[in-house]
mmCIF file of N, CA and C in Angstrom:
data_model
loop_
_atom_site.group_PDB
_atom_site.id
_atom_site.type_symbol
_atom_site.label_atom_id
_atom_site.label_comp_id
_atom_site.label_asym_id
_atom_site.label_seq_id
_atom_site.Cartn_x
_atom_site.Cartn_y
_atom_site.Cartn_z
ATOM 1 N N MET Q 1474 -1.156 8.529 45.104
ATOM 2 C CA MET Q 1474 -0.475 9.484 45.967
ATOM 3 C C MET Q 1474 -1.129 10.846 45.783
ATOM 4 N N LYS Q 1475 -1.352 11.532 46.859
ATOM 5 C CA LYS Q 1475 -1.916 12.874 46.809
ATOM 6 C C LYS Q 1475 -0.787 13.882 46.937
ATOM 7 N N VAL Q 1476 -0.815 14.903 46.066
ATOM 8 C CA VAL Q 1476 0.176 15.972 46.093
ATOM 9 C C VAL Q 1476 -0.576 17.290 46.214
ATOM 10 N N GLU Q 1477 -0.236 18.054 47.227
ATOM 11 C CA GLU Q 1477 -0.884 19.358 47.406
ATOM 12 C C GLU Q 1477 -0.440 20.300 46.293
ATOM 13 N N ILE Q 1478 -1.415 21.073 45.776
ATOM 14 C CA ILE Q 1478 -1.128 22.028 44.711
ATOM 15 C C ILE Q 1478 -1.826 23.337 45.029
ATOM 16 N N ARG Q 1479 -1.162 24.427 44.740
ATOM 17 C CA ARG Q 1479 -1.728 25.765 44.946
ATOM 18 C C ARG Q 1479 -1.804 26.458 43.599
ATOM 19 N N ARG Q 1480 -2.988 26.885 43.231
ATOM 20 C CA ARG Q 1480 -3.170 27.631 41.990
ATOM 21 C C ARG Q 1480 -2.764 29.078 42.212
ATOM 22 N N LEU Q 1481 -1.805 29.535 41.442
ATOM 23 C CA LEU Q 1481 -1.393 30.933 41.487
ATOM 24 C C LEU Q 1481 -2.062 31.723 40.371
ATOM 25 N N ASP Q 1482 -2.536 31.018 39.359
ATOM 26 C CA ASP Q 1482 -3.254 31.606 38.229
ATOM 27 C C ASP Q 1482 -4.526 30.775 38.054
ATOM 28 N N LEU Q 1483 -5.654 31.331 38.470
ATOM 29 C CA LEU Q 1483 -6.909 30.581 38.483
ATOM 30 C C LEU Q 1483 -7.451 30.265 37.099
ATOM 31 N N GLU Q 1484 -6.936 30.923 36.068
ATOM 32 C CA GLU Q 1484 -7.436 30.695 34.713
ATOM 33 C C GLU Q 1484 -6.742 29.532 34.009
ATOM 34 N N LEU Q 1485 -5.623 29.071 34.531
ATOM 35 C CA LEU Q 1485 -4.901 27.966 33.892
ATOM 36 C C LEU Q 1485 -5.382 26.627 34.434
ATOM 37 N N PRO Q 1486 -5.399 25.599 33.569
ATOM 38 C CA PRO Q 1486 -5.778 24.270 34.058
ATOM 39 C C PRO Q 1486 -4.729 23.720 35.011
ATOM 40 N N LEU Q 1487 -5.165 22.828 35.885
ATOM 41 C CA LEU Q 1487 -4.218 22.094 36.721
ATOM 42 C C LEU Q 1487 -3.473 21.091 35.842
ATOM 43 N N PRO Q 1488 -2.270 20.693 36.241
ATOM 44 C CA PRO Q 1488 -1.564 19.659 35.473
ATOM 45 C C PRO Q 1488 -2.430 18.404 35.391
ATOM 46 N N LYS Q 1489 -2.360 17.714 34.251
ATOM 47 C CA LYS Q 1489 -3.136 16.485 34.151
ATOM 48 C C LYS Q 1489 -2.468 15.494 33.222
ATOM 49 N N HIS Q 1490 -2.753 14.221 33.490
ATOM 50 C CA HIS Q 1490 -2.319 13.140 32.615
ATOM 51 C C HIS Q 1490 -3.237 13.149 31.397
ATOM 52 N N GLN Q 1491 -2.667 13.062 30.202
ATOM 53 C CA GLN Q 1491 -3.486 13.043 28.994
ATOM 54 C C GLN Q 1491 -4.094 11.665 28.730
ATOM 55 N N HIS Q 1492 -3.409 10.616 29.176
ATOM 56 C CA HIS Q 1492 -3.898 9.250 28.987
ATOM 57 C C HIS Q 1492 -3.732 8.470 30.286
ATOM 58 N N GLN Q 1493 -4.562 7.461 30.464
ATOM 59 C CA GLN Q 1493 -4.437 6.599 31.631
ATOM 60 C C GLN Q 1493 -3.037 5.988 31.643
ATOM 61 N N ASP Q 1494 -2.427 5.930 32.791
ATOM 62 C CA ASP Q 1494 -1.093 5.357 33.015
ATOM 63 C C ASP Q 1494 0.051 6.200 32.466
ATOM 64 N N ASP Q 1495 -0.203 7.426 31.991
ATOM 65 C CA ASP Q 1495 0.901 8.318 31.622
ATOM 66 C C ASP Q 1495 1.726 8.615 32.864
ATOM 67 N N ALA Q 1496 3.022 8.683 32.701
ATOM 68 C CA ALA Q 1496 3.902 8.996 33.831
ATOM 69 C C ALA Q 1496 3.880 10.485 34.150
ATOM 70 N N GLY Q 1497 3.890 11.322 33.117
ATOM 71 C CA GLY Q 1497 3.977 12.766 33.313
ATOM 72 C C GLY Q 1497 2.644 13.467 33.145
ATOM 73 N N CYS Q 1498 2.544 14.616 33.795
ATOM 74 C CA CYS Q 1498 1.379 15.499 33.670
ATOM 75 C C CYS Q 1498 1.805 16.731 32.886
ATOM 76 N N ASP Q 1499 0.930 17.206 32.029
ATOM 77 C CA ASP Q 1499 1.249 18.406 31.265
ATOM 78 C C ASP Q 1499 1.213 19.649 32.147
ATOM 79 N N LEU Q 1500 2.171 20.537 31.900
ATOM 80 C CA LEU Q 1500 2.208 21.859 32.518
ATOM 81 C C LEU Q 1500 1.800 22.886 31.463
ATOM 82 N N TYR Q 1501 1.126 23.943 31.904
ATOM 83 C CA TYR Q 1501 0.555 24.918 30.982
ATOM 84 C C TYR Q 1501 1.253 26.271 31.083
ATOM 85 N N ASP Q 1502 1.321 26.941 29.946
ATOM 86 C CA ASP Q 1502 1.976 28.230 29.792
ATOM 87 C C ASP Q 1502 1.136 29.347 30.400
ATOM 88 N N GLY Q 1503 1.761 30.177 31.222
ATOM 89 C CA GLY Q 1503 1.057 31.271 31.866
ATOM 90 C C GLY Q 1503 1.157 32.608 31.163
ATOM 91 N N LYS Q 1504 1.892 32.683 30.036
ATOM 92 C CA LYS Q 1504 2.018 33.979 29.358
ATOM 93 C C LYS Q 1504 2.329 33.774 27.881
ATOM 94 N N ASP Q 1505 1.926 34.737 27.077
ATOM 95 C CA ASP Q 1505 2.305 34.736 25.670
ATOM 96 C C ASP Q 1505 3.763 35.165 25.567
ATOM 97 N N ALA Q 1506 4.508 34.485 24.710
ATOM 98 C CA ALA Q 1506 5.913 34.838 24.523
ATOM 99 C C ALA Q 1506 6.376 34.335 23.162
ATOM 100 N N VAL Q 1507 7.418 34.949 22.660
ATOM 101 C CA VAL Q 1507 8.076 34.479 21.442
ATOM 102 C C VAL Q 1507 9.490 34.091 21.832
ATOM 103 N N ILE Q 1508 9.849 32.858 21.488
ATOM 104 C CA ILE Q 1508 11.184 32.355 21.790
ATOM 105 C C ILE Q 1508 11.978 32.419 20.500
ATOM 106 N N ALA Q 1509 12.993 33.256 20.493
ATOM 107 C CA ALA Q 1509 13.772 33.503 19.278
ATOM 108 C C ALA Q 1509 14.473 32.236 18.796
ATOM 109 N N ALA Q 1510 14.633 32.152 17.493
ATOM 110 C CA ALA Q 1510 15.352 31.030 16.883
ATOM 111 C C ALA Q 1510 16.802 31.016 17.342
ATOM 112 N N ASN Q 1511 17.429 29.871 17.128
ATOM 113 C CA ASN Q 1511 18.871 29.724 17.313
ATOM 114 C C ASN Q 1511 19.335 30.019 18.740
ATOM 115 N N GLY Q 1512 18.652 29.415 19.709
ATOM 116 C CA GLY Q 1512 19.114 29.519 21.085
ATOM 117 C C GLY Q 1512 18.367 30.489 21.958
ATOM 118 N N GLY Q 1513 17.268 31.058 21.468
ATOM 119 C CA GLY Q 1513 16.467 31.934 22.319
ATOM 120 C C GLY Q 1513 15.872 31.153 23.468
ATOM 121 N N ARG Q 1514 15.699 31.814 24.591
ATOM 122 C CA ARG Q 1514 15.115 31.137 25.740
ATOM 123 C C ARG Q 1514 14.173 32.080 26.466
ATOM 124 N N GLU Q 1515 13.230 31.474 27.173
ATOM 125 C CA GLU Q 1515 12.215 32.242 27.887
ATOM 126 C C GLU Q 1515 11.830 31.475 29.144
ATOM 127 N N LEU Q 1516 11.764 32.182 30.268
ATOM 128 C CA LEU Q 1516 11.316 31.586 31.524
ATOM 129 C C LEU Q 1516 9.803 31.750 31.599
ATOM 130 N N ILE Q 1517 9.094 30.619 31.621
ATOM 131 C CA ILE Q 1517 7.639 30.613 31.531
ATOM 132 C C ILE Q 1517 7.024 30.218 32.870
ATOM 133 N N SER Q 1518 6.085 31.008 33.344
ATOM 134 C CA SER Q 1518 5.326 30.696 34.551
ATOM 135 C C SER Q 1518 4.288 29.630 34.233
ATOM 136 N N THR Q 1519 4.023 28.762 35.208
ATOM 137 C CA THR Q 1519 2.988 27.737 35.027
ATOM 138 C C THR Q 1519 1.749 28.019 35.869
ATOM 139 N N GLY Q 1520 1.828 28.969 36.768
ATOM 140 C CA GLY Q 1520 0.667 29.319 37.586
ATOM 141 C C GLY Q 1520 0.363 28.354 38.708
ATOM 142 N N ILE Q 1521 1.333 27.488 39.058
ATOM 143 C CA ILE Q 1521 1.106 26.543 40.151
ATOM 144 C C ILE Q 1521 2.333 26.455 41.054
ATOM 145 N N ALA Q 1522 2.088 26.068 42.278
ATOM 146 C CA ALA Q 1522 3.129 25.684 43.232
ATOM 147 C C ALA Q 1522 2.656 24.370 43.843
ATOM 148 N N ILE Q 1523 3.594 23.481 44.160
ATOM 149 C CA ILE Q 1523 3.223 22.177 44.705
ATOM 150 C C ILE Q 1523 4.038 21.869 45.949
ATOM 151 N N ALA Q 1524 3.524 20.936 46.744
ATOM 152 C CA ALA Q 1524 4.237 20.431 47.914
ATOM 153 C C ALA Q 1524 4.590 18.972 47.619
ATOM 154 N N VAL Q 1525 5.789 18.759 47.105
ATOM 155 C CA VAL Q 1525 6.242 17.404 46.808
ATOM 156 C C VAL Q 1525 6.420 16.669 48.135
ATOM 157 N N PRO Q 1526 5.835 15.484 48.284
ATOM 158 C CA PRO Q 1526 5.954 14.763 49.553
ATOM 159 C C PRO Q 1526 7.412 14.389 49.859
ATOM 160 N N PRO Q 1527 7.775 14.305 51.136
ATOM 161 C CA PRO Q 1527 9.118 13.839 51.498
ATOM 162 C C PRO Q 1527 9.373 12.459 50.893
ATOM 163 N N GLY Q 1528 10.599 12.247 50.441
ATOM 164 C CA GLY Q 1528 10.949 10.985 49.806
ATOM 165 C C GLY Q 1528 10.686 10.973 48.311
ATOM 166 N N TYR Q 1529 10.204 12.099 47.779
ATOM 167 C CA TYR Q 1529 9.907 12.229 46.359
ATOM 168 C C TYR Q 1529 10.558 13.489 45.818
ATOM 169 N N ALA Q 1530 10.646 13.570 44.504
ATOM 170 C CA ALA Q 1530 11.083 14.778 43.815
ATOM 171 C C ALA Q 1530 10.189 14.938 42.594
ATOM 172 N N ALA Q 1531 10.042 16.145 42.109
ATOM 173 C CA ALA Q 1531 9.330 16.390 40.860
ATOM 174 C C ALA Q 1531 10.359 16.796 39.814
ATOM 175 N N LEU Q 1532 10.193 16.298 38.610
ATOM 176 C CA LEU Q 1532 11.078 16.621 37.496
ATOM 177 C C LEU Q 1532 10.269 17.284 36.395
ATOM 178 N N VAL Q 1533 10.777 18.405 35.882
ATOM 179 C CA VAL Q 1533 10.163 19.071 34.737
ATOM 180 C C VAL Q 1533 10.920 18.601 33.499
ATOM 181 N N LEU Q 1534 10.162 18.041 32.550
ATOM 182 C CA LEU Q 1534 10.736 17.430 31.359
ATOM 183 C C LEU Q 1534 10.143 18.039 30.092
ATOM 184 N N PRO Q 1535 10.891 18.007 28.981
ATOM 185 C CA PRO Q 1535 10.356 18.525 27.715
ATOM 186 C C PRO Q 1535 9.201 17.678 27.199
ATOM 187 N N ARG Q 1536 8.396 18.261 26.352
ATOM 188 C CA ARG Q 1536 7.361 17.523 25.628
ATOM 189 C C ARG Q 1536 7.955 17.079 24.299
ATOM 190 N N SER Q 1537 7.840 15.807 24.001
ATOM 191 C CA SER Q 1537 8.487 15.257 22.805
ATOM 192 C C SER Q 1537 7.954 15.874 21.515
ATOM 193 N N GLY Q 1538 6.667 16.165 21.448
ATOM 194 C CA GLY Q 1538 6.102 16.768 20.239
ATOM 195 C C GLY Q 1538 6.670 18.143 19.956
ATOM 196 N N LEU Q 1539 6.829 18.971 20.984
ATOM 197 C CA LEU Q 1539 7.419 20.298 20.792
ATOM 198 C C LEU Q 1539 8.873 20.184 20.339
ATOM 199 N N ALA Q 1540 9.588 19.236 20.913
ATOM 200 C CA ALA Q 1540 10.988 19.047 20.527
ATOM 201 C C ALA Q 1540 11.096 18.587 19.080
ATOM 202 N N HIS Q 1541 10.288 17.615 18.707
ATOM 203 C CA HIS Q 1541 10.356 17.056 17.359
ATOM 204 C C HIS Q 1541 9.888 18.044 16.291
ATOM 205 N N LYS Q 1542 8.744 18.680 16.525
ATOM 206 C CA LYS Q 1542 8.141 19.528 15.498
ATOM 207 C C LYS Q 1542 8.723 20.931 15.434
ATOM 208 N N HIS Q 1543 9.203 21.450 16.580
ATOM 209 C CA HIS Q 1543 9.602 22.858 16.616
ATOM 210 C C HIS Q 1543 10.981 23.113 17.219
ATOM 211 N N GLY Q 1544 11.644 22.085 17.717
ATOM 212 C CA GLY Q 1544 12.958 22.285 18.328
ATOM 213 C C GLY Q 1544 12.885 22.938 19.695
ATOM 214 N N ILE Q 1545 11.722 22.865 20.350
ATOM 215 C CA ILE Q 1545 11.547 23.491 21.665
ATOM 216 C C ILE Q 1545 11.818 22.440 22.739
ATOM 217 N N THR Q 1546 12.698 22.777 23.679
ATOM 218 C CA THR Q 1546 13.024 21.865 24.765
ATOM 219 C C THR Q 1546 13.176 22.673 26.050
ATOM 220 N N CYS Q 1547 13.408 22.001 27.140
ATOM 221 C CA CYS Q 1547 13.660 22.652 28.427
ATOM 222 C C CYS Q 1547 15.172 22.744 28.612
ATOM 223 N N LEU Q 1548 15.665 23.926 28.873
ATOM 224 C CA LEU Q 1548 17.102 24.145 28.929
ATOM 225 C C LEU Q 1548 17.771 23.346 30.034
ATOM 226 N N ASN Q 1549 17.187 23.285 31.203
ATOM 227 C CA ASN Q 1549 17.816 22.577 32.322
ATOM 228 C C ASN Q 1549 17.104 21.263 32.612
ATOM 229 N N ALA Q 1550 16.775 20.526 31.546
ATOM 230 C CA ALA Q 1550 16.022 19.283 31.718
ATOM 231 C C ALA Q 1550 16.920 18.152 32.190
ATOM 232 N N PRO Q 1551 16.467 17.363 33.130
ATOM 233 C CA PRO Q 1551 15.245 17.623 33.888
ATOM 234 C C PRO Q 1551 15.495 18.658 34.984
ATOM 235 N N ALA Q 1552 14.547 19.565 35.137
ATOM 236 C CA ALA Q 1552 14.614 20.516 36.242
ATOM 237 C C ALA Q 1552 14.128 19.790 37.497
ATOM 238 N N LEU Q 1553 14.863 19.912 38.557
ATOM 239 C CA LEU Q 1553 14.580 19.195 39.798
ATOM 240 C C LEU Q 1553 13.850 20.089 40.783
ATOM 241 N N ILE Q 1554 12.707 19.600 41.269
ATOM 242 C CA ILE Q 1554 11.953 20.306 42.306
ATOM 243 C C ILE Q 1554 12.002 19.448 43.559
ATOM 244 N N ASP Q 1555 12.706 19.922 44.558
ATOM 245 C CA ASP Q 1555 12.856 19.197 45.821
ATOM 246 C C ASP Q 1555 11.604 19.318 46.672
ATOM 247 N N SER Q 1556 11.483 18.420 47.635
ATOM 248 C CA SER Q 1556 10.287 18.393 48.479
ATOM 249 C C SER Q 1556 10.166 19.612 49.389
ATOM 250 N N GLN Q 1557 11.219 20.365 49.593
ATOM 251 C CA GLN Q 1557 11.145 21.550 50.453
ATOM 252 C C GLN Q 1557 10.747 22.822 49.695
ATOM 253 N N TYR Q 1558 10.755 22.798 48.352
ATOM 254 C CA TYR Q 1558 10.453 23.987 47.549
ATOM 255 C C TYR Q 1558 8.948 24.237 47.502
ATOM 256 N N ARG Q 1559 8.538 25.476 47.716
ATOM 257 C CA ARG Q 1559 7.121 25.828 47.704
ATOM 258 C C ARG Q 1559 6.798 26.963 46.741
ATOM 259 N N GLY Q 1560 7.759 27.396 45.947
ATOM 260 C CA GLY Q 1560 7.525 28.489 45.012
ATOM 261 C C GLY Q 1560 6.873 28.024 43.722
ATOM 262 N N GLU Q 1561 6.601 28.978 42.856
ATOM 263 C CA GLU Q 1561 5.981 28.673 41.569
ATOM 264 C C GLU Q 1561 6.904 27.817 40.704
ATOM 265 N N ILE Q 1562 6.316 26.859 40.033
ATOM 266 C CA ILE Q 1562 7.073 26.079 39.051
ATOM 267 C C ILE Q 1562 7.183 26.908 37.790
ATOM 268 N N LYS Q 1563 8.399 27.095 37.340
ATOM 269 C CA LYS Q 1563 8.659 27.823 36.095
ATOM 270 C C LYS Q 1563 9.451 26.910 35.177
ATOM 271 N N VAL Q 1564 9.283 27.119 33.889
ATOM 272 C CA VAL Q 1564 9.926 26.281 32.884
ATOM 273 C C VAL Q 1564 10.795 27.152 31.999
ATOM 274 N N LEU Q 1565 12.067 26.792 31.873
ATOM 275 C CA LEU Q 1565 13.003 27.525 31.020
ATOM 276 C C LEU Q 1565 13.019 26.857 29.653
ATOM 277 N N LEU Q 1566 12.274 27.450 28.695
ATOM 278 C CA LEU Q 1566 12.189 26.889 27.353
ATOM 279 C C LEU Q 1566 13.317 27.412 26.481
ATOM 280 N N LEU Q 1567 13.803 26.548 25.601
ATOM 281 C CA LEU Q 1567 14.910 26.845 24.682
ATOM 282 C C LEU Q 1567 14.470 26.496 23.272
ATOM 283 N N ASN Q 1568 14.735 27.385 22.326
ATOM 284 C CA ASN Q 1568 14.424 27.145 20.915
ATOM 285 C C ASN Q 1568 15.707 26.746 20.194
ATOM 286 N N THR Q 1569 15.790 25.480 19.789
ATOM 287 C CA THR Q 1569 16.983 24.988 19.091
ATOM 288 C C THR Q 1569 16.866 25.101 17.575
ATOM 289 N N ASP Q 1570 15.688 25.501 17.067
ATOM 290 C CA ASP Q 1570 15.532 25.655 15.618
ATOM 291 C C ASP Q 1570 16.444 26.790 15.148
ATOM 292 N N PRO Q 1571 17.248 26.544 14.114
ATOM 293 C CA PRO Q 1571 18.198 27.577 13.697
ATOM 294 C C PRO Q 1571 17.559 28.773 12.990
ATOM 295 N N TYR Q 1572 16.307 28.653 12.512
ATOM 296 C CA TYR Q 1572 15.722 29.714 11.692
ATOM 297 C C TYR Q 1572 14.401 30.279 12.187
ATOM 298 N N ALA Q 1573 13.544 29.441 12.795
ATOM 299 C CA ALA Q 1573 12.174 29.868 13.094
ATOM 300 C C ALA Q 1573 11.996 30.229 14.559
ATOM 301 N N ASP Q 1574 11.490 31.452 14.807
ATOM 302 C CA ASP Q 1574 11.047 31.804 16.148
ATOM 303 C C ASP Q 1574 9.852 30.913 16.489
ATOM 304 N N TYR Q 1575 9.563 30.771 17.783
ATOM 305 C CA TYR Q 1575 8.419 29.964 18.195
ATOM 306 C C TYR Q 1575 7.574 30.773 19.173
ATOM 307 N N ALA Q 1576 6.282 30.898 18.852
ATOM 308 C CA ALA Q 1576 5.355 31.622 19.723
ATOM 309 C C ALA Q 1576 4.635 30.636 20.635
ATOM 310 N N VAL Q 1577 4.709 30.889 21.929
ATOM 311 C CA VAL Q 1577 3.918 30.131 22.884
ATOM 312 C C VAL Q 1577 2.789 31.025 23.368
ATOM 313 N N SER Q 1578 1.644 30.419 23.554
ATOM 314 C CA SER Q 1578 0.464 31.176 23.967
ATOM 315 C C SER Q 1578 -0.012 30.699 25.325
ATOM 316 N N ARG Q 1579 -0.556 31.619 26.046
ATOM 317 C CA ARG Q 1579 -1.110 31.304 27.357
ATOM 318 C C ARG Q 1579 -2.044 30.107 27.230
ATOM 319 N N GLY Q 1580 -1.841 29.098 28.085
ATOM 320 C CA GLY Q 1580 -2.670 27.907 28.069
ATOM 321 C C GLY Q 1580 -2.089 26.753 27.264
ATOM 322 N N ASP Q 1581 -1.023 27.004 26.481
ATOM 323 C CA ASP Q 1581 -0.374 25.922 25.737
ATOM 324 C C ASP Q 1581 0.264 24.924 26.700
ATOM 325 N N ARG Q 1582 0.319 23.672 26.300
ATOM 326 C CA ARG Q 1582 1.058 22.664 27.055
ATOM 327 C C ARG Q 1582 2.528 22.818 26.687
ATOM 328 N N ILE Q 1583 3.375 23.076 27.685
ATOM 329 C CA ILE Q 1583 4.768 23.414 27.395
ATOM 330 C C ILE Q 1583 5.793 22.432 27.938
ATOM 331 N N ALA Q 1584 5.415 21.622 28.904
ATOM 332 C CA ALA Q 1584 6.371 20.689 29.517
ATOM 333 C C ALA Q 1584 5.579 19.633 30.265
ATOM 334 N N GLN Q 1585 6.302 18.669 30.828
ATOM 335 C CA GLN Q 1585 5.684 17.620 31.633
ATOM 336 C C GLN Q 1585 6.269 17.631 33.033
ATOM 337 N N LEU Q 1586 5.460 17.226 33.985
ATOM 338 C CA LEU Q 1586 5.895 17.125 35.366
ATOM 339 C C LEU Q 1586 5.791 15.673 35.794
ATOM 340 N N LEU Q 1587 6.870 15.148 36.329
ATOM 341 C CA LEU Q 1587 6.923 13.769 36.799
ATOM 342 C C LEU Q 1587 7.288 13.784 38.279
ATOM 343 N N VAL Q 1588 6.471 13.154 39.106
ATOM 344 C CA VAL Q 1588 6.787 13.009 40.532
ATOM 345 C C VAL Q 1588 7.292 11.581 40.720
ATOM 346 N N THR Q 1589 8.491 11.471 41.301
ATOM 347 C CA THR Q 1589 9.135 10.163 41.389
ATOM 348 C C THR Q 1589 9.804 9.978 42.745
ATOM 349 N N PRO Q 1590 9.872 8.734 43.233
ATOM 350 C CA PRO Q 1590 10.568 8.500 44.506
ATOM 351 C C PRO Q 1590 12.067 8.743 44.358
ATOM 352 N N VAL Q 1591 12.663 9.158 45.446
ATOM 353 C CA VAL Q 1591 14.127 9.313 45.479
ATOM 354 C C VAL Q 1591 14.663 8.493 46.647
ATOM 355 N N ALA Q 1592 15.811 7.902 46.414
ATOM 356 C CA ALA Q 1592 16.427 7.084 47.458
ATOM 357 C C ALA Q 1592 17.195 7.977 48.420
ATOM 358 N N GLU Q 1593 17.025 7.707 49.699
ATOM 359 C CA GLU Q 1593 17.863 8.374 50.690
ATOM 360 C C GLU Q 1593 19.156 7.584 50.745
ATOM 361 N N MET Q 1594 20.279 8.269 50.597
ATOM 362 C CA MET Q 1594 21.534 7.525 50.531
ATOM 363 C C MET Q 1594 22.527 8.004 51.563
ATOM 364 N N GLU Q 1595 23.429 7.121 51.837
ATOM 365 C CA GLU Q 1595 24.537 7.411 52.735
ATOM 366 C C GLU Q 1595 25.805 7.032 51.975
ATOM 367 N N TRP Q 1596 26.714 7.976 51.837
ATOM 368 C CA TRP Q 1596 27.964 7.706 51.121
ATOM 369 C C TRP Q 1596 28.889 6.860 51.995
ATOM 370 N N VAL Q 1597 29.435 5.817 51.389
ATOM 371 C CA VAL Q 1597 30.381 4.949 52.063
ATOM 372 C C VAL Q 1597 31.686 5.020 51.282
ATOM 373 N N GLU Q 1598 32.673 5.676 51.857
ATOM 374 C CA GLU Q 1598 33.952 5.847 51.166
ATOM 375 C C GLU Q 1598 34.751 4.543 51.215
ATOM 376 N N VAL Q 1599 35.280 4.143 50.036
ATOM 377 C CA VAL Q 1599 36.064 2.912 49.921
ATOM 378 C C VAL Q 1599 37.334 3.208 49.118
ATOM 379 N N GLU Q 1600 38.294 2.319 49.209
ATOM 380 C CA GLU Q 1600 39.533 2.450 48.430
ATOM 381 C C GLU Q 1600 39.311 2.051 46.977
ATOM 382 N N ASP Q 1601 38.530 0.984 46.742
ATOM 383 C CA ASP Q 1601 38.267 0.475 45.397
ATOM 384 C C ASP Q 1601 36.795 0.120 45.277
ATOM 385 N N LEU Q 1602 36.266 0.264 44.055
ATOM 386 C CA LEU Q 1602 34.891 -0.131 43.784
ATOM 387 C C LEU Q 1602 34.870 -1.558 43.260
ATOM 388 N N SER Q 1603 33.732 -2.237 43.401
ATOM 389 C CA SER Q 1603 33.623 -3.614 42.917
ATOM 390 C C SER Q 1603 33.794 -3.635 41.394
ATOM 391 N N GLU Q 1604 34.295 -4.758 40.884
ATOM 392 C CA GLU Q 1604 34.537 -4.929 39.452
ATOM 393 C C GLU Q 1604 33.228 -5.258 38.727
ATOM 394 N N THR Q 1605 33.109 -4.773 37.482
ATOM 395 C CA THR Q 1605 31.983 -5.122 36.610
ATOM 396 C C THR Q 1605 32.517 -5.380 35.211
ATOM 397 N N ALA Q 1606 31.695 -5.946 34.345
ATOM 398 C CA ALA Q 1606 32.107 -6.200 32.958
ATOM 399 C C ALA Q 1606 32.395 -4.893 32.232
ATOM 400 N N ARG Q 1607 31.678 -3.835 32.525
ATOM 401 C CA ARG Q 1607 31.869 -2.555 31.852
ATOM 402 C C ARG Q 1607 33.072 -1.806 32.404
ATOM 403 N N GLY Q 1608 33.285 -1.907 33.701
ATOM 404 C CA GLY Q 1608 34.414 -1.220 34.312
ATOM 405 C C GLY Q 1608 34.305 0.292 34.168
ATOM 406 N N GLU Q 1609 35.375 0.931 33.724
ATOM 407 C CA GLU Q 1609 35.417 2.376 33.585
ATOM 408 C C GLU Q 1609 35.082 2.858 32.181
ATOM 409 N N SER Q 1610 34.656 1.963 31.290
ATOM 410 C CA SER Q 1610 34.312 2.369 29.921
ATOM 411 C C SER Q 1610 33.118 3.292 29.957
ATOM 412 N N GLY Q 1611 33.246 4.430 29.287
ATOM 413 C CA GLY Q 1611 32.209 5.445 29.357
ATOM 414 C C GLY Q 1611 31.679 5.853 27.999
ATOM 415 N N PHE Q 1612 31.689 7.127 27.732
ATOM 416 C CA PHE Q 1612 31.090 7.724 26.532
ATOM 417 C C PHE Q 1612 31.463 6.961 25.269
ATOM 418 N N GLY Q 1613 30.444 6.415 24.602
ATOM 419 C CA GLY Q 1613 30.646 5.759 23.317
ATOM 420 C C GLY Q 1613 31.281 4.379 23.390
ATOM 421 N N SER Q 1614 31.448 3.834 24.567
ATOM 422 C CA SER Q 1614 32.178 2.573 24.709
ATOM 423 C C SER Q 1614 31.412 1.359 24.202
ATOM 424 N N THR Q 1615 30.090 1.486 24.014
ATOM 425 C CA THR Q 1615 29.326 0.330 23.552
ATOM 426 C C THR Q 1615 29.097 0.372 22.047
ATOM 427 N N GLY Q 1616 29.693 1.330 21.351
ATOM 428 C CA GLY Q 1616 29.556 1.400 19.889
ATOM 429 C C GLY Q 1616 28.311 2.118 19.457
ATOM 430 N N ARG Q 1617 28.024 1.988 18.159
ATOM 431 C CA ARG Q 1617 26.890 2.701 17.576
ATOM 432 C C ARG Q 1617 25.607 1.968 17.745
#
């Protein structure tokens, strides 16, 4: 699938898959910033805008290594980019580490972008939903 992309910052790399068959492409940091410990957050520019094809959406997701090693995640993950949006992709990073600030540098890989199909749906209002084995059991209902 071809996705149109516009470079807003010519010095940053385009998103890319790090390995063959990777689902997500890395997004790159457009500015130096320090994200304060214990809930600090920073809105980071990626230097790109994309045209998501109709019938698809793009999702901005955290990078597992940043989350594991430094407590850095995306605050509104997954961030949803609809096919009609043409503005710059920005990433809202959150520092969950209780003690250590985290410095991001221009050009760092900060998040992943996943383009995925979305189903067009039509809501059908009913009096009752079909029965299943799970039923209405929700949070924690399957045990540890």
